[in-house]
Amino acid sequence: MIGLLIQVLDFALPVLAMIFVGLVGTGVLVELGLMQKFSRLVRPIFAYTNLPDTCASTFLVSIGSTVAANSMLFQAKKENCLEDREILLCAMMNATPAYFRELFTYQIPVVLPALGLVVGGFYSLVFIVTAVFKILVVAIASKLFLKGNSCRAPEPQDREKVSLKTAVDRAFRKEFRAFLKIAGVYLIATTIVFALQEQGAFEIFSVLPLAEFFKIPPESIVPLTSYVASPILGISLLGPMIHSGEITNIQAMIVLMLGSMFMLPIFALRSQLPGKVAIFGTRLGFQIVVYSTAISVLVRLAILLLLLSIAP
């Protein structure tokens, strides 16, 4: 039990620290009236959608921090400024800049050297395609399900000018109670997920039969199953097999897509669901995670089918 708690705290504390900084930081920006100015910079991106102006502001913030962006949506929800459908689509849009950030923090420094230019480049391209597809889905869904910009950010001149110290003090007092609530829910949800994982609840995601069905070489089973548990470990094991010729580039790509399809639900349950539920509540947080994960899985399924059609 103590080991489980240590594991949960080791995983959750850095995330909670980011959430706290995101809540207070967003509050400071709002108090200073800067978010209204920021929203103008990205408003053209949303010109052909029915997403509210607040979504443009949060999208800009998400380029630096998804947690901070979702914290801003949380503020709008508290003020009854956004409907659940709008929050759902805005939260999915806020997740897309992370794919581009990973190009420089993960794909280029880790994936390309490990998998080589061909397979590593393909793997990186999948992330970009997923991000673009999510943006298109959100844009189309906003046209179909939203009536228009129901929540507009107030103009900067409508807000009194305050000093940075005052803004920090106000933001801290407003957000601290909300943070305590979020932290409590997040720790409980994370503990449940880790406990289930320790009991082997995720073993139902065994990929061995599926790998055999797709006639992947037997030696690829180890990196495939390892990828489901840890993408970095799976990539590290797959890289030498590619360089030694034990597996072709196409087969390596199939392994990566299969691994991704089974890894994504586990990653969503372990890393995304607790945070989304803590910020947006159980129902809405669950919907955001399910829809976002489903899109990612569908993109990989489509790419997998394409690879199988050209595989020898």
PDB file of C-alpha atoms in Angstrom:
ATOM      1  CA  MET A   1       0.000   0.000   0.000  1.00  0.00           C
ATOM      2  CA  ILE A   2       2.798   2.405   0.884  1.00  0.00           C
ATOM      3  CA  GLY A   3       4.553   1.551  -2.374  1.00  0.00           C
ATOM      4  CA  LEU A   4       1.360   2.332  -4.309  1.00  0.00           C
ATOM      5  CA  LEU A   5       0.986   5.705  -2.588  1.00  0.00           C
ATOM      6  CA  ILE A   6       4.616   6.591  -3.306  1.00  0.00           C
ATOM      7  CA  GLN A   7       4.115   5.658  -6.946  1.00  0.00           C
ATOM      8  CA  VAL A   8       0.936   7.757  -7.177  1.00  0.00           C
ATOM      9  CA  LEU A   9       2.554  10.793  -5.546  1.00  0.00           C
ATOM     10  CA  ASP A  10       5.641  10.494  -7.744  1.00  0.00           C
ATOM     11  CA  PHE A  11       3.413  10.554 -10.817  1.00  0.00           C
ATOM     12  CA  ALA A  12       0.767  13.041  -9.653  1.00  0.00           C
ATOM     13  CA  LEU A  13       2.719  15.760  -7.834  1.00  0.00           C
ATOM     14  CA  PRO A  14       4.471  17.160 -10.947  1.00  0.00           C
ATOM     15  CA  VAL A  15       1.129  17.202 -12.775  1.00  0.00           C
ATOM     16  CA  LEU A  16      -0.612  18.923  -9.860  1.00  0.00           C
ATOM     17  CA  ALA A  17       2.167  21.492  -9.753  1.00  0.00           C
ATOM     18  CA  MET A  18       1.516  22.240 -13.444  1.00  0.00           C
ATOM     19  CA  ILE A  19      -2.220  22.506 -12.773  1.00  0.00           C
ATOM     20  CA  PHE A  20      -1.620  24.940  -9.903  1.00  0.00           C
ATOM     21  CA  VAL A  21       0.685  27.106 -12.006  1.00  0.00           C
ATOM     22  CA  GLY A  22      -1.820  26.944 -14.855  1.00  0.00           C
ATOM     23  CA  LEU A  23      -4.739  28.018 -12.671  1.00  0.00           C
ATOM     24  CA  VAL A  24      -2.917  30.897 -10.986  1.00  0.00           C
ATOM     25  CA  GLY A  25      -1.049  31.913 -14.148  1.00  0.00           C
ATOM     26  CA  THR A  26      -4.235  32.044 -16.172  1.00  0.00           C
ATOM     27  CA  GLY A  27      -5.924  33.987 -13.393  1.00  0.00           C
ATOM     28  CA  VAL A  28      -3.090  36.538 -13.448  1.00  0.00           C
ATOM     29  CA  LEU A  29      -3.375  36.963 -17.215  1.00  0.00           C
ATOM     30  CA  VAL A  30      -7.128  37.464 -16.915  1.00  0.00           C
ATOM     31  CA  GLU A  31      -6.729  39.982 -14.092  1.00  0.00           C
ATOM     32  CA  LEU A  32      -4.196  41.934 -16.154  1.00  0.00           C
ATOM     33  CA  GLY A  33      -6.541  41.882 -19.152  1.00  0.00           C
ATOM     34  CA  LEU A  34      -3.964  40.199 -21.383  1.00  0.00           C
ATOM     35  CA  MET A  35      -6.048  37.228 -22.500  1.00  0.00           C
ATOM     36  CA  GLN A  36      -8.390  39.489 -24.458  1.00  0.00           C
ATOM     37  CA  LYS A  37      -5.416  40.906 -26.375  1.00  0.00           C
ATOM     38  CA  PHE A  38      -3.961  37.439 -27.001  1.00  0.00           C
ATOM     39  CA  SER A  39      -7.228  36.168 -28.464  1.00  0.00           C
ATOM     40  CA  ARG A  40      -6.945  38.638 -31.358  1.00  0.00           C
ATOM     41  CA  LEU A  41      -3.729  36.989 -32.542  1.00  0.00           C
ATOM     42  CA  VAL A  42      -5.322  33.607 -33.199  1.00  0.00           C
ATOM     43  CA  ARG A  43      -8.839  34.745 -34.043  1.00  0.00           C
ATOM     44  CA  PRO A  44      -8.252  34.316 -37.821  1.00  0.00           C
ATOM     45  CA  ILE A  45      -7.676  30.579 -37.247  1.00  0.00           C
ATOM     46  CA  PHE A  46     -11.211  30.345 -35.896  1.00  0.00           C
ATOM     47  CA  ALA A  47     -12.809  32.571 -38.527  1.00  0.00           C
ATOM     48  CA  TYR A  48     -14.403  29.597 -40.300  1.00  0.00           C
ATOM     49  CA  THR A  49     -15.669  27.866 -37.161  1.00  0.00           C
ATOM     50  CA  ASN A  50     -18.485  28.545 -34.720  1.00  0.00           C
ATOM     51  CA  LEU A  51     -16.184  28.274 -31.719  1.00  0.00           C
ATOM     52  CA  PRO A  52     -16.464  31.141 -29.195  1.00  0.00           C
ATOM     53  CA  ASP A  53     -13.785  33.814 -28.889  1.00  0.00           C
ATOM     54  CA  THR A  54     -12.710  32.395 -25.540  1.00  0.00           C
ATOM     55  CA  CYS A  55     -11.584  29.271 -27.391  1.00  0.00           C
ATOM     56  CA  ALA A  56      -9.167  31.384 -29.422  1.00  0.00           C
ATOM     57  CA  SER A  57      -7.630  32.692 -26.202  1.00  0.00           C
ATOM     58  CA  THR A  58      -7.252  29.250 -24.677  1.00  0.00           C
ATOM     59  CA  PHE A  59      -5.808  27.849 -27.905  1.00  0.00           C
ATOM     60  CA  LEU A  60      -3.030  30.420 -27.820  1.00  0.00           C
ATOM     61  CA  VAL A  61      -2.291  29.547 -24.196  1.00  0.00           C
ATOM     62  CA  SER A  62      -2.240  25.822 -25.070  1.00  0.00           C
ATOM     63  CA  ILE A  63       0.759  26.415 -27.340  1.00  0.00           C
ATOM     64  CA  GLY A  64       2.735  26.842 -24.145  1.00  0.00           C
ATOM     65  CA  SER A  65       0.665  24.755 -21.718  1.00  0.00           C
ATOM     66  CA  THR A  66      -2.409  22.582 -22.284  1.00  0.00           C
ATOM     67  CA  VAL A  67      -3.065  22.538 -18.543  1.00  0.00           C
ATOM     68  CA  ALA A  68      -3.147  26.339 -18.404  1.00  0.00           C
ATOM     69  CA  ALA A  69      -5.488  26.443 -21.404  1.00  0.00           C
ATOM     70  CA  ASN A  70      -7.912  23.977 -19.858  1.00  0.00           C
ATOM     71  CA  SER A  71      -7.732  25.927 -16.612  1.00  0.00           C
ATOM     72  CA  MET A  72      -8.926  28.940 -18.559  1.00  0.00           C
ATOM     73  CA  LEU A  73     -11.844  26.924 -19.934  1.00  0.00           C
ATOM     74  CA  PHE A  74     -12.609  25.903 -16.374  1.00  0.00           C
ATOM     75  CA  GLN A  75     -12.856  29.589 -15.439  1.00  0.00           C
ATOM     76  CA  ALA A  76     -15.261  30.247 -18.299  1.00  0.00           C
ATOM     77  CA  LYS A  77     -17.372  27.279 -17.227  1.00  0.00           C
ATOM     78  CA  LYS A  78     -17.558  28.603 -13.656  1.00  0.00           C
ATOM     79  CA  GLU A  79     -18.804  31.925 -15.013  1.00  0.00           C
ATOM     80  CA  ASN A  80     -21.449  30.153 -17.148  1.00  0.00           C
ATOM     81  CA  CYS A  81     -19.810  31.647 -20.208  1.00  0.00           C
ATOM     82  CA  LEU A  82     -19.456  28.391 -22.165  1.00  0.00           C
ATOM     83  CA  GLU A  83     -21.807  25.492 -22.801  1.00  0.00           C
ATOM     84  CA  ASP A  84     -20.633  21.899 -22.428  1.00  0.00           C
ATOM     85  CA  ARG A  85     -20.463  21.339 -26.206  1.00  0.00           C
ATOM     86  CA  GLU A  86     -18.267  24.399 -26.598  1.00  0.00           C
ATOM     87  CA  ILE A  87     -15.977  23.283 -23.776  1.00  0.00           C
ATOM     88  CA  LEU A  88     -15.737  19.811 -25.302  1.00  0.00           C
ATOM     89  CA  LEU A  89     -14.637  21.125 -28.705  1.00  0.00           C
ATOM     90  CA  CYS A  90     -12.362  23.811 -27.244  1.00  0.00           C
ATOM     91  CA  ALA A  91     -10.616  21.271 -25.005  1.00  0.00           C
ATOM     92  CA  MET A  92     -10.025  18.986 -27.991  1.00  0.00           C
ATOM     93  CA  MET A  93      -8.634  21.932 -29.953  1.00  0.00           C
ATOM     94  CA  ASN A  94      -6.352  22.823 -27.043  1.00  0.00           C
ATOM     95  CA  ALA A  95      -4.761  19.376 -27.239  1.00  0.00           C
ATOM     96  CA  THR A  96      -3.482  19.835 -30.792  1.00  0.00           C
ATOM     97  CA  PRO A  97      -0.478  22.167 -30.194  1.00  0.00           C
ATOM     98  CA  ALA A  98       1.078  19.468 -28.000  1.00  0.00           C
ATOM     99  CA  TYR A  99       1.617  17.354 -31.115  1.00  0.00           C
ATOM    100  CA  PHE A 100       3.732  20.084 -32.683  1.00  0.00           C
ATOM    101  CA  ARG A 101       5.640  20.750 -29.451  1.00  0.00           C
ATOM    102  CA  GLU A 102       6.586  17.084 -29.323  1.00  0.00           C
ATOM    103  CA  LEU A 103       8.363  17.435 -32.661  1.00  0.00           C
ATOM    104  CA  PHE A 104      11.140  19.313 -30.881  1.00  0.00           C
ATOM    105  CA  THR A 105      10.961  17.704 -27.436  1.00  0.00           C
ATOM    106  CA  TYR A 106      10.441  14.044 -28.403  1.00  0.00           C
ATOM    107  CA  GLN A 107      10.317  13.223 -32.108  1.00  0.00           C
ATOM    108  CA  ILE A 108      13.513  14.880 -33.333  1.00  0.00           C
ATOM    109  CA  PRO A 109      15.784  14.213 -30.317  1.00  0.00           C
ATOM    110  CA  VAL A 110      14.485  10.705 -29.439  1.00  0.00           C
ATOM    111  CA  VAL A 111      12.476   9.025 -32.193  1.00  0.00           C
ATOM    112  CA  LEU A 112      14.505   9.943 -35.288  1.00  0.00           C
ATOM    113  CA  PRO A 113      17.866   8.736 -33.869  1.00  0.00           C
ATOM    114  CA  ALA A 114      16.276   5.539 -32.522  1.00  0.00           C
ATOM    115  CA  LEU A 115      14.195   4.499 -35.541  1.00  0.00           C
ATOM    116  CA  GLY A 116      16.086   6.118 -38.394  1.00  0.00           C
ATOM    117  CA  LEU A 117      15.015   8.760 -40.869  1.00  0.00           C
ATOM    118  CA  VAL A 118      12.410   6.657 -42.735  1.00  0.00           C
ATOM    119  CA  VAL A 119      10.529   4.992 -39.872  1.00  0.00           C
ATOM    120  CA  GLY A 120      11.180   7.849 -37.439  1.00  0.00           C
ATOM    121  CA  GLY A 121      10.022  10.396 -39.980  1.00  0.00           C
ATOM    122  CA  PHE A 122       6.897   8.344 -40.622  1.00  0.00           C
ATOM    123  CA  TYR A 123       6.192   8.143 -36.892  1.00  0.00           C
ATOM    124  CA  SER A 124       6.560  11.921 -36.553  1.00  0.00           C
ATOM    125  CA  LEU A 125       4.306  12.493 -39.558  1.00  0.00           C
ATOM    126  CA  VAL A 126       1.576  10.407 -37.927  1.00  0.00           C
ATOM    127  CA  PHE A 127       1.485  12.867 -35.027  1.00  0.00           C
ATOM    128  CA  ILE A 128       1.138  15.836 -37.387  1.00  0.00           C
ATOM    129  CA  VAL A 129      -1.610  14.118 -39.391  1.00  0.00           C
ATOM    130  CA  THR A 130      -3.462  13.346 -36.155  1.00  0.00           C
ATOM    131  CA  ALA A 131      -3.280  16.983 -35.035  1.00  0.00           C
ATOM    132  CA  VAL A 132      -4.489  18.313 -38.398  1.00  0.00           C
ATOM    133  CA  PHE A 133      -7.321  15.771 -38.519  1.00  0.00           C
ATOM    134  CA  LYS A 134      -8.442  16.716 -34.991  1.00  0.00           C
ATOM    135  CA  ILE A 135      -8.510  20.393 -35.954  1.00  0.00           C
ATOM    136  CA  LEU A 136     -10.641  19.588 -39.006  1.00  0.00           C
ATOM    137  CA  VAL A 137     -13.021  17.438 -36.956  1.00  0.00           C
ATOM    138  CA  VAL A 138     -13.441  20.198 -34.349  1.00  0.00           C
ATOM    139  CA  ALA A 139     -14.000  22.837 -37.040  1.00  0.00           C
ATOM    140  CA  ILE A 140     -16.659  20.744 -38.813  1.00  0.00           C
ATOM    141  CA  ALA A 141     -18.327  19.753 -35.531  1.00  0.00           C
ATOM    142  CA  SER A 142     -18.517  23.406 -34.466  1.00  0.00           C
ATOM    143  CA  LYS A 143     -20.353  24.227 -37.683  1.00  0.00           C
ATOM    144  CA  LEU A 144     -22.763  21.335 -37.187  1.00  0.00           C
ATOM    145  CA  PHE A 145     -23.466  21.568 -33.467  1.00  0.00           C
ATOM    146  CA  LEU A 146     -22.767  25.149 -32.367  1.00  0.00           C
ATOM    147  CA  LYS A 147     -24.918  28.129 -33.228  1.00  0.00           C
ATOM    148  CA  GLY A 148     -22.200  30.745 -32.998  1.00  0.00           C
ATOM    149  CA  ASN A 149     -19.877  32.595 -30.670  1.00  0.00           C
ATOM    150  CA  SER A 150     -21.965  32.519 -27.516  1.00  0.00           C
ATOM    151  CA  CYS A 151     -19.096  33.683 -25.320  1.00  0.00           C
ATOM    152  CA  ARG A 152     -17.047  36.708 -26.284  1.00  0.00           C
ATOM    153  CA  ALA A 153     -14.065  37.953 -24.347  1.00  0.00           C
ATOM    154  CA  PRO A 154     -14.565  41.470 -22.983  1.00  0.00           C
ATOM    155  CA  GLU A 155     -12.501  44.272 -24.425  1.00  0.00           C
ATOM    156  CA  PRO A 156      -9.353  45.174 -22.488  1.00  0.00           C
ATOM    157  CA  GLN A 157     -10.500  48.723 -21.738  1.00  0.00           C
ATOM    158  CA  ASP A 158     -13.520  47.389 -19.868  1.00  0.00           C
ATOM    159  CA  ARG A 159     -11.257  45.959 -17.151  1.00  0.00           C
ATOM    160  CA  GLU A 160      -9.546  48.133 -14.563  1.00  0.00           C
ATOM    161  CA  LYS A 161      -5.776  48.184 -14.722  1.00  0.00           C
ATOM    162  CA  VAL A 162      -4.107  46.468 -11.788  1.00  0.00           C
ATOM    163  CA  SER A 163      -0.514  45.924 -10.748  1.00  0.00           C
ATOM    164  CA  LEU A 164       1.178  42.556 -11.158  1.00  0.00           C
ATOM    165  CA  LYS A 165       1.269  42.079  -7.377  1.00  0.00           C
ATOM    166  CA  THR A 166      -2.466  42.739  -7.095  1.00  0.00           C
ATOM    167  CA  ALA A 167      -3.188  40.427 -10.029  1.00  0.00           C
ATOM    168  CA  VAL A 168      -1.168  37.594  -8.451  1.00  0.00           C
ATOM    169  CA  ASP A 169      -2.875  38.093  -5.087  1.00  0.00           C
ATOM    170  CA  ARG A 170      -6.357  38.093  -6.614  1.00  0.00           C
ATOM    171  CA  ALA A 171      -5.626  35.066  -8.792  1.00  0.00           C
ATOM    172  CA  PHE A 172      -4.182  33.077  -5.886  1.00  0.00           C
ATOM    173  CA  ARG A 173      -7.187  33.787  -3.640  1.00  0.00           C
ATOM    174  CA  LYS A 174      -9.650  32.906  -6.421  1.00  0.00           C
ATOM    175  CA  GLU A 175      -7.962  29.733  -7.611  1.00  0.00           C
ATOM    176  CA  PHE A 176      -6.578  28.113  -4.449  1.00  0.00           C
ATOM    177  CA  ARG A 177      -9.885  26.598  -3.390  1.00  0.00           C
ATOM    178  CA  ALA A 178     -10.539  25.347  -6.921  1.00  0.00           C
ATOM    179  CA  PHE A 179      -7.052  23.815  -6.974  1.00  0.00           C
ATOM    180  CA  LEU A 180      -7.694  21.911  -3.723  1.00  0.00           C
ATOM    181  CA  LYS A 181     -10.843  20.405  -5.221  1.00  0.00           C
ATOM    182  CA  ILE A 182      -9.042  19.481  -8.443  1.00  0.00           C
ATOM    183  CA  ALA A 183      -6.087  17.993  -6.542  1.00  0.00           C
ATOM    184  CA  GLY A 184      -8.361  15.821  -4.415  1.00  0.00           C
ATOM    185  CA  VAL A 185     -10.227  14.380  -7.387  1.00  0.00           C
ATOM    186  CA  TYR A 186      -7.006  13.895  -9.360  1.00  0.00           C
ATOM    187  CA  LEU A 187      -5.252  11.992  -6.552  1.00  0.00           C
ATOM    188  CA  ILE A 188      -8.258   9.710  -6.006  1.00  0.00           C
ATOM    189  CA  ALA A 189      -8.627   8.953  -9.727  1.00  0.00           C
ATOM    190  CA  THR A 190      -4.901   8.367 -10.187  1.00  0.00           C
ATOM    191  CA  THR A 191      -4.784   6.026  -7.180  1.00  0.00           C
ATOM    192  CA  ILE A 192      -7.665   3.963  -8.593  1.00  0.00           C
ATOM    193  CA  VAL A 193      -5.976   3.675 -12.000  1.00  0.00           C
ATOM    194  CA  PHE A 194      -2.615   2.659 -10.526  1.00  0.00           C
ATOM    195  CA  ALA A 195      -4.307   0.119  -8.251  1.00  0.00           C
ATOM    196  CA  LEU A 196      -6.095  -1.431 -11.233  1.00  0.00           C
ATOM    197  CA  GLN A 197      -2.838  -1.524 -13.160  1.00  0.00           C
ATOM    198  CA  GLU A 198      -1.099  -3.254 -10.251  1.00  0.00           C
ATOM    199  CA  GLN A 199      -3.832  -5.904 -10.238  1.00  0.00           C
ATOM    200  CA  GLY A 200      -3.263  -6.587 -13.944  1.00  0.00           C
ATOM    201  CA  ALA A 201      -6.561  -5.067 -15.068  1.00  0.00           C
ATOM    202  CA  PHE A 202      -4.985  -3.838 -18.301  1.00  0.00           C
ATOM    203  CA  GLU A 203      -3.761  -7.246 -19.431  1.00  0.00           C
ATOM    204  CA  ILE A 204      -6.912  -7.527 -21.527  1.00  0.00           C
ATOM    205  CA  PHE A 205      -5.067  -5.354 -24.025  1.00  0.00           C
ATOM    206  CA  SER A 206      -2.744  -8.215 -24.950  1.00  0.00           C
ATOM    207  CA  VAL A 207      -1.609  -7.638 -28.521  1.00  0.00           C
ATOM    208  CA  LEU A 208      -0.096 -11.052 -29.264  1.00  0.00           C
ATOM    209  CA  PRO A 209      -3.117 -12.537 -31.114  1.00  0.00           C
ATOM    210  CA  LEU A 210      -3.512  -9.342 -33.135  1.00  0.00           C
ATOM    211  CA  ALA A 211       0.158  -9.347 -34.047  1.00  0.00           C
ATOM    212  CA  GLU A 212      -0.104 -12.912 -35.299  1.00  0.00           C
ATOM    213  CA  PHE A 213      -3.184 -12.024 -37.323  1.00  0.00           C
ATOM    214  CA  PHE A 214      -1.223  -9.308 -39.133  1.00  0.00           C
ATOM    215  CA  LYS A 215       1.679 -11.732 -39.701  1.00  0.00           C
ATOM    216  CA  ILE A 216       4.280  -9.573 -38.018  1.00  0.00           C
ATOM    217  CA  PRO A 217       7.602 -11.396 -37.481  1.00  0.00           C
ATOM    218  CA  PRO A 218       7.704 -13.223 -34.116  1.00  0.00           C
ATOM    219  CA  GLU A 219      10.721 -11.219 -33.024  1.00  0.00           C
ATOM    220  CA  SER A 220       8.615  -8.033 -33.200  1.00  0.00           C
ATOM    221  CA  ILE A 221       6.296  -9.232 -30.427  1.00  0.00           C
ATOM    222  CA  VAL A 222       8.627  -8.013 -27.672  1.00  0.00           C
ATOM    223  CA  PRO A 223       8.917  -4.398 -28.900  1.00  0.00           C
ATOM    224  CA  LEU A 224       5.200  -4.410 -29.726  1.00  0.00           C
ATOM    225  CA  THR A 225       4.094  -5.436 -26.245  1.00  0.00           C
ATOM    226  CA  SER A 226       6.755  -3.200 -24.701  1.00  0.00           C
ATOM    227  CA  TYR A 227       5.432  -0.241 -26.681  1.00  0.00           C
ATOM    228  CA  VAL A 228       1.986  -0.691 -25.144  1.00  0.00           C
ATOM    229  CA  ALA A 229       3.526  -0.370 -21.676  1.00  0.00           C
ATOM    230  CA  SER A 230       6.086   2.288 -22.618  1.00  0.00           C
ATOM    231  CA  PRO A 231       6.451   3.836 -26.098  1.00  0.00           C
ATOM    232  CA  ILE A 232      10.057   4.830 -25.385  1.00  0.00           C
ATOM    233  CA  LEU A 233      10.934   1.262 -24.384  1.00  0.00           C
ATOM    234  CA  GLY A 234       9.204  -0.166 -27.451  1.00  0.00           C
ATOM    235  CA  ILE A 235      10.994   2.277 -29.747  1.00  0.00           C
ATOM    236  CA  SER A 236      14.326   1.489 -28.100  1.00  0.00           C
ATOM    237  CA  LEU A 237      13.814  -2.230 -28.751  1.00  0.00           C
ATOM    238  CA  LEU A 238      12.498  -1.743 -32.274  1.00  0.00           C
ATOM    239  CA  GLY A 239      15.341   0.503 -33.422  1.00  0.00           C
ATOM    240  CA  PRO A 240      18.121  -2.141 -33.405  1.00  0.00           C
ATOM    241  CA  MET A 241      15.858  -4.591 -35.251  1.00  0.00           C
ATOM    242  CA  ILE A 242      15.361  -2.037 -38.036  1.00  0.00           C
ATOM    243  CA  HIS A 243      19.046  -1.217 -38.326  1.00  0.00           C
ATOM    244  CA  SER A 244      20.034  -4.907 -38.359  1.00  0.00           C
ATOM    245  CA  GLY A 245      17.482  -5.807 -41.036  1.00  0.00           C
ATOM    246  CA  GLU A 246      15.497  -8.200 -38.812  1.00  0.00           C
ATOM    247  CA  ILE A 247      12.356  -6.279 -39.661  1.00  0.00           C
ATOM    248  CA  THR A 248      11.495  -4.182 -42.713  1.00  0.00           C
ATOM    249  CA  ASN A 249      10.518  -0.525 -42.559  1.00  0.00           C
ATOM    250  CA  ILE A 250       6.894  -1.336 -43.452  1.00  0.00           C
ATOM    251  CA  GLN A 251       6.730  -4.030 -40.762  1.00  0.00           C
ATOM    252  CA  ALA A 252       8.196  -1.603 -38.226  1.00  0.00           C
ATOM    253  CA  MET A 253       5.544   0.962 -39.157  1.00  0.00           C
ATOM    254  CA  ILE A 254       2.819  -1.669 -38.687  1.00  0.00           C
ATOM    255  CA  VAL A 255       4.231  -2.516 -35.263  1.00  0.00           C
ATOM    256  CA  LEU A 256       4.177   1.161 -34.282  1.00  0.00           C
ATOM    257  CA  MET A 257       0.572   1.626 -35.417  1.00  0.00           C
ATOM    258  CA  LEU A 258      -0.601  -1.538 -33.653  1.00  0.00           C
ATOM    259  CA  GLY A 259       1.235  -0.538 -30.507  1.00  0.00           C
ATOM    260  CA  SER A 260      -0.237   2.972 -30.661  1.00  0.00           C
ATOM    261  CA  MET A 261      -3.779   1.694 -31.068  1.00  0.00           C
ATOM    262  CA  PHE A 262      -3.515  -0.331 -27.856  1.00  0.00           C
ATOM    263  CA  MET A 263      -1.349   2.131 -25.959  1.00  0.00           C
ATOM    264  CA  LEU A 264      -3.572   5.181 -26.486  1.00  0.00           C
ATOM    265  CA  PRO A 265      -6.576   3.957 -24.413  1.00  0.00           C
ATOM    266  CA  ILE A 266      -4.244   2.978 -21.567  1.00  0.00           C
ATOM    267  CA  PHE A 267      -2.425   6.309 -21.773  1.00  0.00           C
ATOM    268  CA  ALA A 268      -5.745   8.163 -21.824  1.00  0.00           C
ATOM    269  CA  LEU A 269      -7.022   6.273 -18.784  1.00  0.00           C
ATOM    270  CA  ARG A 270      -3.817   6.692 -16.830  1.00  0.00           C
ATOM    271  CA  SER A 271      -2.592  10.164 -17.770  1.00  0.00           C
ATOM    272  CA  GLN A 272      -5.461  12.144 -19.291  1.00  0.00           C
ATOM    273  CA  LEU A 273      -8.665  11.026 -17.583  1.00  0.00           C
ATOM    274  CA  PRO A 274      -7.732  12.007 -14.004  1.00  0.00           C
ATOM    275  CA  GLY A 275      -6.693  15.497 -15.096  1.00  0.00           C
ATOM    276  CA  LYS A 276      -9.717  16.112 -17.320  1.00  0.00           C
ATOM    277  CA  VAL A 277     -12.154  14.796 -14.712  1.00  0.00           C
ATOM    278  CA  ALA A 278     -10.511  16.918 -12.026  1.00  0.00           C
ATOM    279  CA  ILE A 279     -10.898  20.090 -14.093  1.00  0.00           C
ATOM    280  CA  PHE A 280     -14.154  19.575 -16.001  1.00  0.00           C
ATOM    281  CA  GLY A 281     -16.049  17.039 -13.885  1.00  0.00           C
ATOM    282  CA  THR A 282     -16.707  13.342 -14.450  1.00  0.00           C
ATOM    283  CA  ARG A 283     -19.134  13.420 -17.375  1.00  0.00           C
ATOM    284  CA  LEU A 284     -17.551  16.172 -19.456  1.00  0.00           C
ATOM    285  CA  GLY A 285     -13.985  15.114 -18.641  1.00  0.00           C
ATOM    286  CA  PHE A 286     -14.770  11.546 -19.701  1.00  0.00           C
ATOM    287  CA  GLN A 287     -16.347  12.728 -22.962  1.00  0.00           C
ATOM    288  CA  ILE A 288     -13.326  14.864 -23.846  1.00  0.00           C
ATOM    289  CA  VAL A 289     -10.918  11.971 -23.285  1.00  0.00           C
ATOM    290  CA  VAL A 290     -13.062   9.425 -25.139  1.00  0.00           C
ATOM    291  CA  TYR A 291     -13.652  11.575 -28.230  1.00  0.00           C
ATOM    292  CA  SER A 292     -10.047  12.764 -28.446  1.00  0.00           C
ATOM    293  CA  THR A 293      -8.656   9.247 -28.003  1.00  0.00           C
ATOM    294  CA  ALA A 294     -11.127   7.797 -30.503  1.00  0.00           C
ATOM    295  CA  ILE A 295      -9.973  10.240 -33.188  1.00  0.00           C
ATOM    296  CA  SER A 296      -6.319   9.357 -32.568  1.00  0.00           C
ATOM    297  CA  VAL A 297      -7.071   5.633 -32.739  1.00  0.00           C
ATOM    298  CA  LEU A 298      -9.088   6.024 -35.953  1.00  0.00           C
ATOM    299  CA  VAL A 299      -6.229   7.927 -37.623  1.00  0.00           C
ATOM    300  CA  ARG A 300      -3.820   5.136 -36.725  1.00  0.00           C
ATOM    301  CA  LEU A 301      -6.280   2.488 -37.897  1.00  0.00           C
ATOM    302  CA  ALA A 302      -6.611   4.216 -41.266  1.00  0.00           C
ATOM    303  CA  ILE A 303      -2.825   4.433 -41.593  1.00  0.00           C
ATOM    304  CA  LEU A 304      -2.489   0.786 -40.527  1.00  0.00           C
ATOM    305  CA  LEU A 305      -4.922  -0.332 -43.230  1.00  0.00           C
ATOM    306  CA  LEU A 306      -2.974   1.694 -45.786  1.00  0.00           C
ATOM    307  CA  LEU A 307       0.277   0.048 -44.690  1.00  0.00           C
ATOM    308  CA  LEU A 308      -1.255  -3.416 -44.913  1.00  0.00           C
ATOM    309  CA  SER A 309      -2.460  -2.685 -48.433  1.00  0.00           C
ATOM    310  CA  ILE A 310       1.082  -1.919 -49.610  1.00  0.00           C
ATOM    311  CA  ALA A 311       2.911  -4.474 -47.456  1.00  0.00           C
ATOM    312  CA  PRO A 312       4.426  -7.360 -49.482  1.00  0.00           C
TER     313      PRO A 312
END
